[in-house]
Amino acid sequence: MEREIIKGKLRDVFISVLEHENFQMTDELKAGDVEGWNSLAQAMIVTAIESEFGIKLKLRDLNNWKDLGCLITILEAKLKDETHI
C-alpha cells in the first residue's frame, strides 16, 4: 500500500478517535503536538489502526513508533507481510 494512502487512512483514524482535525499530517507529527492525544487516546488509536489495516501491532512496533513517519514505515512493512502478524 502506498505511503500516501496509509497516511490518509491514518488521518481518518486520528480524526475519528480524537474527534477533531486540528493537526497537520506530517512525518514529524507526535502525540504531544495534538490536543487530546493522551495515553487513553493512544490505546484507542492503536486499536483503530489494527482494525483499519487488519494487522496486529506488537510491543516492538509500538516502541519504534516515535512519530507519524515511523508509524507509516511500520505499517508499510506489516502490510507487505502477508501474515500481518
C-alpha angles and dihedrals in degrees: 000000000000120000094240092052090051090048091051093050091047090052089055090050093049093047091049095049099037094038094222139067101217095134141078119238099233126150088246095056113129133180091255090060094061127071111239096014097129132143094282092049089048091057090048091048091051091051092047092048091051090050096044095049099032093236139118117232114215126213088255089057092050092049090052092050101103098149141346093281091056091048092052091050090050091050092047090055093045093049091052089056106082093208091056089204 
